[in-house]
C-alpha cells in the first residue's frame, strides 16, 4: 500500500469583530478550546477566556493585540494557553486585520498548534494507522502510536452493533439516541485493542482483555462521551468505581492512573465508539493542548476504523451472498465422475461461479464463469449471471445461444462491467461435448498417456463487452472426451498471478494435472490445488474435473 503523506494539524482560526465578539470558529478552535461553533459564535472572546481555567492571564494581552489589529496593525506573539497547557512553551498567536463583505473590519486570530512533539506524533499516526483494512490491526496501530509517547495506557472501543450483523444506520455523534449517556441507554462496546506501559502490572491484560464486550451505564464518562460526541476528562477513581461495580472488587495499582481522556471516534458525523488514554501519577495530567492532540489523533483513527468497518460489512455481505449461490454439492449423472473445488480469496470476494445442470437423456450442462472485480458488486453480478445461466441451460438452449442470451443480460446489469464464461453440454453415453466460450480460459484435457492438450473451445468476446446494436455471435464446436481422460475447467485465479502470465500458469496447471492423474477426480483435484498452493489467497479459485467412467 503506498505511503500516505501525513495530514497537517487542523488550523486554529477565530474570526472576530473589532470589539472582540466571535463571528467565525474553525474546527481546530473547537478542539483546542473545547467549545463548538454553536457555543462560541456571538460570545465575547474575553468572556470565553475568562470562563476557562487560567484564561485571565491570556485575555488581557490578547484583547490588546485584537485592538491593535482592528486599527490596521498586525500583531504576533506568544501567549499562555488557557488550562495550563502553555506551561513551558505557550501559544504562538497572530492577529491580522481583514475587510469583510460589507466593507467593515474584522480580525483573524490564528493560533499555531501548541503540542510539543504533536506534529511528529500525528505524522507517525498518518504513516502507521490504517495500513490494512482489518479492524483489529487498525485498532492496535492506534494504541501503539499513542503508548507510551502520549499516554501510559490506551484502548479502543467500538460499538458492538457495528460489529454484529446489524443493518441499523450508525447514530449521529452527539445524538440523544446514541448508545449511551444522555440518550438514556447504556453504551454497549467491544474492546478491540489495549496497550499498557511496560512497568504496569501484567495482570492488567487479564482485567482488560481484547474482544471483551462491556456495557457501560449512562452515568459513566464512556457513555457520556458517546452520547454527547464530546471528549470527557476524568480521574482514576471513576475507573475504579466503574470496575468495582462490574466485577465486585478493586484492582491494585489502577489508581496510579489519575488523568484519563475518553475521546469519541466520529467519522462522517457518526459515532463509532471511543478511545481511552490515561496517564499515571507523577506524569503531568492531560492539558487542553493534549486534549486537542488526542482529538486530532482520534479523528484520524476514526476514519481508518470507519473504513475497516465498511470493508468488514461489505466482505461479510459478499461472502454470504456468494456462499448461498455457489453449489454445495453436484450430482454427477451415470457415466461421469465430477469433482469441484471453490477457494475464496483471503481478502475481498471475487466473482467466480460454476454450475452443473441436469438435462434430458442423462446429459448435463456445465457452466463456469468469472465476473470482473471483487466485493459485493462482483458477487451480485455473479449471482444474477449464474441464475440466468442455470435457467437458460435447463431450457436446453445450445451453448452458443446460452452465451448470446447471457451477453444481453450482462449488458443490462449495472453491477457487471463484464464477465468471462464457458458453457459445455456433455453426453456421458457418447462422451461428446458441445462447447462455446466467452473469453474464458481454455479447458485442459489430461490424457491417459500422461500428456495434456487444450480441449476445443472457440474464442469469443467476454459477456457484456459488446453493445446491443452489434451482439456477438458465439461459435460452438463439438469435441469428445477420450476414455480415461480428465477434462479440467477452471477460473483465472488458478493460473494467473503477478509473477507469471496466463500462458505460464496454464502450463503449470497442465503439469499438476499430469502429476495428480493417477487418483480419483477428488484426489486429482486435491493434488492439483496442493501443487499450485502458491496461487491461493490472491483471487478466488474454481476448479471442476470431469472424467468419463
Coordinates of C-alpha atoms in Angstrom, one line a residue:
X1 CA 0.0 0.0 0.0
X2 CA 1.5 3.4 -1.0
X3 CA 2.5 5.6 2.0
X4 CA 0.2 8.4 2.5
X5 CA 1.6 11.9 3.3
X6 CA 0.8 13.0 6.8
X7 CA -2.1 15.4 7.2
X8 CA -1.3 18.7 8.8
X9 CA -2.9 19.6 12.1
X10 CA -6.2 21.4 11.8
X11 CA -5.7 25.2 11.8
X12 CA -6.9 27.1 14.8
X13 CA -8.6 30.2 13.5
X14 CA -11.1 32.6 15.1
X15 CA -12.8 35.5 13.3
X16 CA -13.7 38.4 15.5
X17 CA -15.4 41.8 15.3
X18 CA -13.3 44.8 16.3
X19 CA -14.8 44.8 19.8
X20 CA -13.8 41.1 20.3
X21 CA -17.1 39.3 19.5
X22 CA -16.6 35.9 17.8
X23 CA -18.1 35.6 14.3
X24 CA -16.1 32.6 13.0
X25 CA -14.9 29.5 14.7
X26 CA -12.8 26.8 13.0
X27 CA -12.8 23.1 13.7
X28 CA -9.3 23.4 15.2
X29 CA -10.5 26.2 17.5
X30 CA -13.3 23.9 18.7
X31 CA -10.8 21.1 19.5
X32 CA -8.3 23.5 21.2
X33 CA -10.8 25.3 23.4
X34 CA -13.3 22.6 23.9
X35 CA -16.2 24.7 22.6
X36 CA -18.2 24.0 19.4
X37 CA -19.1 26.8 17.0
X38 CA -22.6 26.9 18.3
X39 CA -21.3 27.8 21.8
X40 CA -18.7 30.2 20.7
X41 CA -20.1 32.3 17.9
X42 CA -21.7 35.5 19.2
X43 CA -19.7 35.3 22.5
X44 CA -17.1 37.9 23.6
X45 CA -13.6 36.4 23.4
X46 CA -12.8 38.0 26.7
X47 CA -15.9 36.3 28.3
X48 CA -15.0 33.0 26.8
X49 CA -11.4 33.1 28.0
X50 CA -12.5 34.3 31.5
X51 CA -14.6 31.1 31.8
X52 CA -11.5 28.9 31.3
X53 CA -9.0 27.9 34.0
X54 CA -6.1 30.2 33.7
X55 CA -7.8 32.2 30.9
X56 CA -7.4 35.5 32.7
X57 CA -3.7 35.5 32.0
X58 CA -4.2 35.3 28.3
X59 CA -7.3 37.5 28.0
X60 CA -5.8 40.9 28.7
X61 CA -2.8 40.7 26.3
X62 CA -4.9 39.1 23.7
X63 CA -7.6 41.8 23.8
X64 CA -4.8 44.4 23.4
X65 CA -3.5 42.6 20.4
X66 CA -7.0 42.5 19.0
X67 CA -7.4 46.3 19.4
X68 CA -4.1 46.8 17.6
X69 CA -5.1 44.7 14.7
X70 CA -8.5 46.3 14.5
X71 CA -6.6 49.6 13.9
X72 CA -4.9 48.0 10.9
X73 CA -1.7 47.0 12.7
X74 CA -1.0 43.2 12.6
X75 CA 0.4 41.7 15.8
X76 CA 2.1 38.4 16.6
X77 CA 3.5 37.0 19.8
X78 CA 3.4 34.1 22.4
X79 CA 0.7 33.8 24.9
X80 CA 0.0 31.3 27.7
X81 CA -2.7 28.7 26.8
X82 CA -5.8 28.6 29.0
X83 CA -6.0 25.5 31.1
X84 CA -2.3 25.4 31.8
X85 CA -1.3 23.7 28.5
X86 CA 1.1 26.5 27.8
X87 CA 3.3 25.5 30.7
X88 CA 6.9 25.6 29.4
X89 CA 6.0 26.7 25.8
X90 CA 2.9 28.8 25.3
X91 CA 0.9 29.6 22.1
X92 CA 2.1 31.4 19.0
X93 CA -0.6 33.8 18.1
X94 CA -1.1 36.2 15.2
X95 CA -3.8 38.9 14.7
X96 CA -4.4 40.1 11.2
X97 CA -6.9 42.8 10.1
X98 CA -9.5 41.8 7.4
X99 CA -12.1 43.6 5.3
X100 CA -15.5 41.9 5.3
X101 CA -18.1 41.9 2.5
X102 CA -20.0 44.9 3.8
X103 CA -16.8 47.0 3.8
X104 CA -16.4 46.7 7.6
X105 CA -13.3 45.4 9.5
X106 CA -12.8 42.1 11.2
X107 CA -9.8 40.5 12.8
X108 CA -8.5 37.0 12.1
X109 CA -6.9 35.4 15.2
X110 CA -4.6 32.5 14.2
X111 CA -3.1 30.1 16.7
X112 CA -0.2 27.8 15.8
X113 CA -0.7 24.2 17.2
X114 CA 0.9 24.2 20.7
X115 CA 1.6 20.5 21.0
X116 CA 5.3 19.7 21.8
X117 CA 6.1 16.8 19.6
X118 CA 2.4 16.7 18.5
X119 CA 3.0 17.0 14.8
X120 CA 5.6 14.3 14.9
X121 CA 3.1 12.0 16.6
X122 CA 0.5 12.8 14.1
X123 CA 2.9 12.3 11.2
X124 CA 3.7 8.8 12.6
X125 CA 0.0 8.2 13.0
X126 CA -0.5 9.0 9.4
X127 CA 2.1 6.5 8.4
X128 CA 1.1 3.7 10.7
X129 CA -2.6 3.8 11.2
X130 CA -4.8 2.2 8.5
X131 CA -2.1 0.1 6.9
X132 CA -4.7 -2.6 6.4
X133 CA -8.5 -2.7 6.2
X134 CA -8.7 -5.2 9.0
X135 CA -10.4 -3.8 12.1
X136 CA -8.3 -5.3 14.9
X137 CA -4.9 -4.5 13.4
X138 CA -6.1 -0.9 12.8
X139 CA -7.1 -0.6 16.4
X140 CA -3.7 -2.0 17.6
X141 CA -1.9 0.5 15.4
X142 CA -3.8 3.4 17.1
X143 CA -2.8 2.4 20.6
X144 CA 0.8 1.5 19.6
X145 CA 1.2 5.1 18.3
X146 CA -0.1 6.7 21.5
X147 CA 1.5 4.4 24.2
X148 CA 3.9 5.3 25.8
X149 CA 4.7 8.5 24.0
X150 CA 1.4 10.3 24.6
X151 CA -0.2 8.1 27.3
X152 CA 0.7 5.4 29.8
X153 CA -2.2 3.3 28.6
X154 CA -4.7 3.3 25.7
X155 CA -7.6 1.3 24.5
X156 CA -10.0 1.4 21.5
X157 CA -13.7 0.6 21.9
X158 CA -16.2 0.2 19.1
X159 CA -20.0 -0.1 19.3
X160 CA -20.9 -3.7 19.4
X161 CA -23.7 -3.3 17.0
X162 CA -21.3 -2.2 14.3
X163 CA -19.5 -5.5 14.6
X164 CA -22.7 -7.6 14.6
X165 CA -24.9 -8.3 11.6
X166 CA -27.0 -5.2 12.4
X167 CA -28.3 -3.1 9.5
X168 CA -29.4 -0.2 11.6
X169 CA -27.7 3.1 10.5
X170 CA -24.9 4.4 12.7
X171 CA -26.1 7.1 15.2
X172 CA -25.1 10.7 14.7
X173 CA -22.5 11.8 17.1
X174 CA -24.0 13.8 19.9
X175 CA -27.5 12.5 19.3
X176 CA -29.7 11.8 22.2
X177 CA -30.4 8.4 20.6
X178 CA -26.8 7.4 20.8
X179 CA -26.0 4.2 22.6
X180 CA -25.2 5.6 26.0
X181 CA -25.2 8.7 28.2
X182 CA -27.9 11.3 27.9
X183 CA -29.7 9.1 25.3
X184 CA -31.0 7.1 28.3
X185 CA -29.3 3.8 27.3
X186 CA -26.0 2.1 28.2
X187 CA -23.0 2.0 25.9
X188 CA -22.5 -1.5 24.6
X189 CA -19.0 -1.7 23.2
X190 CA -16.3 -4.1 22.4
X191 CA -12.6 -3.6 23.3
X192 CA -10.6 -4.1 20.1
X193 CA -7.1 -3.2 21.3
X194 CA -5.3 -2.2 24.5
X195 CA -1.8 -1.2 25.3
X196 CA 0.0 -0.5 28.7
X197 CA 3.3 0.9 29.7
X198 CA 5.9 -1.7 30.3
X199 CA 6.0 -1.2 34.1
X200 CA 2.3 -1.7 34.6
X201 CA 1.2 -4.9 36.3
X202 CA 1.0 -7.9 33.9
X203 CA -2.4 -8.8 35.4
X204 CA -3.9 -5.8 33.7
X205 CA -4.0 -7.7 30.4
X206 CA -6.3 -10.2 32.2
X207 CA -8.5 -7.4 33.5
X208 CA -8.8 -5.6 30.2
X209 CA -8.9 -8.4 27.6
X210 CA -9.2 -7.8 23.9
X211 CA -12.6 -8.6 22.4
X212 CA -14.4 -8.2 25.7
X213 CA -17.9 -6.8 25.3
X214 CA -18.7 -4.2 28.0
X215 CA -21.9 -2.5 29.0
X216 CA -21.2 1.0 30.4
X217 CA -24.1 2.6 32.4
X218 CA -25.3 6.0 31.1
X219 CA -23.6 7.8 34.0
X220 CA -20.1 6.7 33.1
X221 CA -17.7 9.0 31.2
X222 CA -17.6 6.5 28.4
X223 CA -21.3 6.5 27.8
X224 CA -21.4 10.3 28.1
X225 CA -18.6 10.6 25.6
X226 CA -20.6 8.6 23.1
X227 CA -23.9 10.3 23.8
X228 CA -22.6 13.8 23.5
X229 CA -19.9 13.3 20.9
X230 CA -17.5 15.3 23.1
X231 CA -14.3 14.4 24.9
X232 CA -14.7 13.7 28.7
X233 CA -11.8 14.1 31.1
X234 CA -11.9 12.2 34.4
X235 CA -9.8 10.7 37.2
X236 CA -8.7 7.2 38.0
X237 CA -11.2 6.9 40.9
X238 CA -14.0 6.9 38.3
X239 CA -12.5 4.0 36.6
X240 CA -12.0 2.1 39.9
X241 CA -15.7 2.7 40.8
X242 CA -16.9 1.5 37.4
X243 CA -14.8 -1.7 37.5
X244 CA -15.7 -2.3 41.1
X245 CA -19.4 -2.1 40.1
X246 CA -18.9 -4.6 37.3
X247 CA -16.5 -7.0 39.0
X248 CA -17.2 -6.5 42.7
X249 CA -13.6 -6.0 43.5
X250 CA -10.8 -3.4 43.4
X251 CA -7.8 -3.7 41.1
X252 CA -4.5 -2.9 42.7
X253 CA -2.5 -0.2 41.0
X254 CA -5.3 1.1 39.0
X255 CA -5.5 4.4 40.9
X256 CA -1.9 5.2 39.8
X257 CA -3.6 6.3 36.5
X258 CA -5.0 9.7 37.7
X259 CA -5.7 11.5 34.4
X260 CA -7.9 10.0 31.7
X261 CA -9.5 11.1 28.5
X262 CA -12.4 9.4 26.8
X263 CA -12.3 10.6 23.2
X264 CA -15.2 10.0 20.7
X265 CA -14.4 8.2 17.5
X266 CA -16.5 10.0 14.9
X267 CA -16.4 9.6 11.1
X268 CA -18.8 11.1 8.6
X269 CA -20.8 12.6 11.5
X270 CA -21.4 9.2 13.0
X271 CA -20.3 7.8 16.4
X272 CA -18.3 4.6 16.1
X273 CA -17.0 4.2 19.6
X274 CA -14.3 5.9 21.7
X275 CA -10.6 5.8 22.6
X276 CA -9.4 6.0 26.2
X277 CA -6.0 7.4 27.1
X278 CA -4.6 7.6 30.6
X279 CA -1.6 8.9 32.5
X280 CA -0.1 7.8 35.8
X281 CA 0.6 9.7 38.9
X282 CA 3.9 11.5 38.5
X283 CA 3.4 12.4 34.9
X284 CA 1.7 15.7 34.0
X285 CA -2.0 15.4 33.7
X286 CA -3.6 15.9 30.3
X287 CA -3.8 19.6 29.4
X288 CA -6.0 21.4 26.9
X289 CA -3.3 21.1 24.3
X290 CA -3.1 17.3 25.0
X291 CA -6.8 17.1 24.6
X292 CA -6.6 18.9 21.2
X293 CA -3.9 16.4 20.2
X294 CA -6.0 13.5 21.3
X295 CA -8.9 14.8 19.3
X296 CA -6.8 15.1 16.2
X297 CA -5.4 11.6 16.7
X298 CA -8.9 10.2 17.3
X299 CA -10.2 12.0 14.2
X300 CA -7.6 10.2 12.0
X301 CA -8.2 6.9 13.8
X302 CA -11.9 7.1 13.3
X303 CA -11.6 7.5 9.6
X304 CA -9.5 4.3 9.4
X305 CA -11.8 2.4 11.7
X306 CA -14.8 3.5 9.6
X307 CA -13.1 2.3 6.5
X308 CA -12.3 -1.1 8.2
X309 CA -16.0 -1.4 9.4
X310 CA -17.3 -0.7 5.9
X311 CA -14.9 -3.2 4.5
X312 CA -15.9 -5.8 7.1
X313 CA -19.6 -5.3 6.3
X314 CA -19.1 -5.5 2.6
X315 CA -16.9 -8.6 2.9
X316 CA -19.5 -10.3 5.1
X317 CA -22.3 -9.4 2.7
X318 CA -20.4 -10.6 -0.3
X319 CA -19.3 -13.8 1.4
X320 CA -22.8 -14.6 2.5
X321 CA -24.2 -13.8 -1.0
X322 CA -21.6 -15.9 -2.7
X323 CA -21.8 -18.9 -0.3
X324 CA -25.6 -19.0 -0.9
X325 CA -25.1 -19.2 -4.7
X326 CA -22.0 -21.5 -5.2
X327 CA -23.4 -25.0 -5.3
X328 CA -22.5 -27.0 -2.1
X329 CA -23.0 -30.3 -3.9
X330 CA -23.1 -31.5 -7.5
X331 CA -24.8 -34.7 -8.7
X332 CA -22.9 -36.5 -11.4
X333 CA -25.0 -38.5 -13.9
X334 CA -24.3 -42.1 -14.6
X335 CA -21.2 -42.4 -16.7
X336 CA -19.4 -39.4 -15.3
X337 CA -17.4 -38.5 -12.2
X338 CA -17.2 -34.9 -11.3
X339 CA -15.1 -33.2 -8.7
X340 CA -15.4 -29.5 -7.9
X341 CA -13.5 -27.1 -5.7
X342 CA -14.0 -23.4 -4.8
X343 CA -11.4 -21.5 -2.8
X344 CA -12.2 -17.9 -1.9
X345 CA -9.6 -15.1 -1.8
X346 CA -8.2 -14.2 1.6
X347 CA -9.3 -10.5 1.2
X348 CA -12.3 -9.4 -0.9
X349 CA -14.7 -11.6 -2.7
X350 CA -14.4 -12.3 -6.3
X351 CA -17.0 -13.2 -9.0
X352 CA -16.1 -16.8 -9.8
X353 CA -19.1 -19.2 -10.2
X354 CA -20.0 -22.5 -11.7
X355 CA -22.9 -24.8 -12.1
X356 CA -23.8 -28.3 -13.3
X357 CA -27.4 -28.6 -14.7
X358 CA -29.0 -31.9 -15.4
X359 CA -30.7 -32.2 -18.9
X360 CA -32.8 -34.7 -20.6
X361 CA -31.3 -38.0 -21.8
X362 CA -28.8 -38.1 -19.0
X363 CA -26.9 -35.2 -20.4
X364 CA -25.5 -32.3 -18.3
X365 CA -24.7 -28.6 -19.0
X366 CA -21.7 -27.3 -17.3
X367 CA -21.3 -23.5 -16.9
X368 CA -18.2 -21.8 -15.4
X369 CA -17.6 -18.0 -15.3
X370 CA -15.8 -15.1 -13.6
X371 CA -17.4 -11.7 -13.1
X372 CA -14.8 -8.9 -13.2
X373 CA -13.8 -7.3 -9.9
X374 CA -14.2 -8.1 -6.2
X375 CA -16.7 -7.4 -3.4
X376 CA -20.4 -7.0 -3.3
X377 CA -20.6 -5.7 -6.9
X378 CA -18.8 -8.8 -8.4
X379 CA -20.7 -11.2 -6.1
X380 CA -24.1 -9.6 -7.1
X381 CA -23.3 -9.8 -10.8
X382 CA -22.1 -13.4 -10.4
X383 CA -25.3 -14.3 -8.7
X384 CA -27.5 -12.9 -11.4
X385 CA -25.5 -14.4 -14.2
X386 CA -25.4 -17.8 -12.5
X387 CA -29.1 -17.9 -12.0
X388 CA -29.7 -16.8 -15.6
X389 CA -27.2 -19.4 -16.9
X390 CA -28.9 -22.1 -14.9
X391 CA -32.3 -21.2 -16.3
X392 CA -31.1 -20.9 -19.9
X393 CA -29.2 -24.2 -19.7
X394 CA -32.1 -26.0 -18.1
X395 CA -34.3 -24.8 -21.1
X396 CA -31.8 -26.8 -23.2
X397 CA -30.6 -23.9 -25.3
X398 CA -27.4 -24.7 -27.3
X399 CA -24.2 -23.5 -25.5
X400 CA -23.7 -20.7 -28.1
X401 CA -27.2 -19.5 -27.6
X402 CA -26.8 -19.6 -23.8
X403 CA -23.9 -17.2 -24.1
X404 CA -25.6 -14.9 -26.5
X405 CA -28.5 -14.5 -24.1
X406 CA -26.2 -14.1 -21.2
X407 CA -24.4 -11.4 -23.0
X408 CA -27.7 -9.5 -23.5
X409 CA -28.4 -9.9 -19.8
X410 CA -24.9 -8.8 -18.8
X411 CA -25.2 -5.6 -20.8
X412 CA -28.3 -4.7 -18.7
X413 CA -26.6 -5.4 -15.4
X414 CA -25.4 -2.1 -13.8
X415 CA -23.2 -4.1 -11.4
X416 CA -21.3 -6.1 -14.0
X417 CA -18.7 -4.4 -16.2
X418 CA -18.0 -7.7 -18.0
X419 CA -17.6 -11.5 -17.3
X420 CA -16.0 -14.5 -18.8
X421 CA -17.9 -17.7 -19.3
X422 CA -17.7 -21.1 -20.8
X423 CA -20.7 -23.3 -21.5
X424 CA -20.5 -27.1 -22.2
X425 CA -23.1 -29.7 -22.8
X426 CA -21.9 -33.3 -22.3
X427 CA -23.5 -36.6 -23.2
X428 CA -22.0 -39.3 -20.9
X429 CA -23.1 -42.1 -23.2
X430 CA -21.0 -40.8 -26.2
X431 CA -18.6 -38.6 -24.2
X432 CA -19.4 -35.9 -26.9
X433 CA -19.3 -32.3 -25.7
X434 CA -20.7 -29.1 -27.4
X435 CA -18.7 -26.1 -26.2
X436 CA -18.9 -22.3 -26.6
X437 CA -16.7 -19.8 -24.8
X438 CA -16.9 -16.1 -23.9
X439 CA -13.4 -15.0 -23.2
X440 CA -12.8 -17.7 -20.5
X441 CA -9.5 -19.6 -20.0
X442 CA -9.4 -22.7 -22.2
X443 CA -10.3 -26.2 -20.7
X444 CA -7.4 -28.7 -20.5
X445 CA -7.7 -32.4 -21.3
X446 CA -5.4 -34.7 -19.3
X447 CA -5.0 -37.9 -21.4
X448 CA -4.2 -41.4 -20.0
X449 CA -0.8 -41.4 -21.7
X450 CA 0.4 -38.6 -19.4
X451 CA 0.0 -35.8 -21.9
X452 CA -2.2 -32.7 -21.7
X453 CA -3.7 -30.7 -24.5
X454 CA -6.2 -27.9 -24.9
X455 CA -9.8 -29.0 -25.3
X456 CA -11.6 -27.4 -28.2
X457 CA -13.0 -24.0 -27.1
X458 CA -13.5 -21.3 -29.7
X459 CA -12.6 -17.8 -28.7
X460 CA -15.4 -15.3 -28.1
X461 CA -15.9 -11.9 -26.5
X462 CA -16.5 -11.7 -22.8
X463 CA -20.1 -11.2 -21.7
X464 CA -21.2 -7.5 -21.6
X465 CA -18.4 -6.2 -23.8
X466 CA -20.3 -5.7 -27.0
X467 CA -23.3 -3.4 -27.4
X468 CA -26.9 -4.3 -28.2
X469 CA -26.7 -3.0 -31.7
X470 CA -23.8 -5.3 -32.5
X471 CA -24.4 -8.5 -30.5
X472 CA -21.6 -11.1 -30.6
X473 CA -22.0 -14.4 -32.4
X474 CA -20.5 -17.2 -30.3
X475 CA -19.1 -20.1 -32.2
X476 CA -19.9 -23.6 -31.0
X477 CA -17.7 -26.7 -31.6
X478 CA -18.0 -30.4 -30.8
X479 CA -15.3 -32.4 -29.1
X480 CA -15.1 -35.8 -27.5
X481 CA -13.6 -36.7 -24.1
X482 CA -11.4 -39.8 -24.7
X483 CA -12.0 -42.8 -22.4
X484 CA -9.9 -42.4 -19.2
X485 CA -9.2 -38.7 -19.8
X486 CA -9.9 -35.9 -17.4
X487 CA -11.4 -32.6 -18.5
X488 CA -10.4 -29.6 -16.3
X489 CA -12.4 -26.4 -16.2
X490 CA -11.1 -23.6 -14.1
X491 CA -11.0 -19.8 -13.5
X492 CA -8.0 -17.5 -13.9
X493 CA -7.3 -17.4 -10.1
X494 CA -5.7 -20.8 -10.6
X495 CA -3.3 -19.8 -13.4
X496 CA -2.7 -16.1 -13.3
X497 CA -0.6 -14.1 -10.8
X498 CA 1.7 -11.1 -10.6
X499 CA 4.8 -13.3 -11.1
X500 CA 3.7 -15.1 -14.3
X501 CA 1.3 -14.6 -17.2
X502 CA -1.7 -16.8 -18.0
X503 CA 0.2 -19.0 -20.5
X504 CA 2.8 -19.9 -18.0
X505 CA 0.1 -20.5 -15.4
X506 CA -1.8 -22.9 -17.8
X507 CA 1.4 -24.8 -18.4
X508 CA 1.9 -25.2 -14.6
X509 CA -1.7 -26.4 -14.3
X510 CA -1.1 -29.0 -17.1
X511 CA 1.9 -30.3 -15.2
X512 CA -0.1 -30.5 -12.0
X513 CA -2.8 -32.5 -13.8
X514 CA -0.3 -35.0 -15.1
X515 CA 1.3 -35.4 -11.6
X516 CA -2.1 -36.0 -10.0
X517 CA -3.8 -38.0 -12.7
X518 CA -3.5 -41.5 -11.1
X519 CA -6.1 -40.9 -8.4
X520 CA -9.8 -40.4 -8.5
X521 CA -11.2 -37.0 -9.7
X522 CA -11.5 -36.0 -6.0
X523 CA -7.9 -37.0 -5.3
X524 CA -6.7 -35.3 -8.5
X525 CA -8.4 -32.0 -7.5
X526 CA -6.7 -32.1 -4.1
X527 CA -3.4 -32.9 -5.7
X528 CA -3.6 -30.1 -8.3
X529 CA -4.5 -27.5 -5.6
X530 CA -1.7 -28.7 -3.4
X531 CA 0.8 -28.4 -6.2
X532 CA -0.4 -24.9 -7.1
X533 CA -0.8 -23.8 -3.4
X534 CA 1.1 -20.6 -4.1
X535 CA -1.9 -19.4 -6.2
X536 CA -4.2 -19.4 -3.2
X537 CA -5.4 -16.3 -1.5
X538 CA -4.9 -13.7 -4.1
X539 CA -8.1 -14.4 -6.1
X540 CA -11.0 -16.7 -6.0
X541 CA -10.3 -20.2 -7.5
X542 CA -12.8 -22.5 -9.1
X543 CA -11.9 -25.9 -10.5
X544 CA -14.1 -28.6 -12.0
X545 CA -12.9 -32.0 -13.2
X546 CA -15.0 -34.3 -15.4
X547 CA -14.0 -37.9 -16.1
X548 CA -16.0 -40.5 -18.0
X549 CA -16.3 -43.9 -16.4

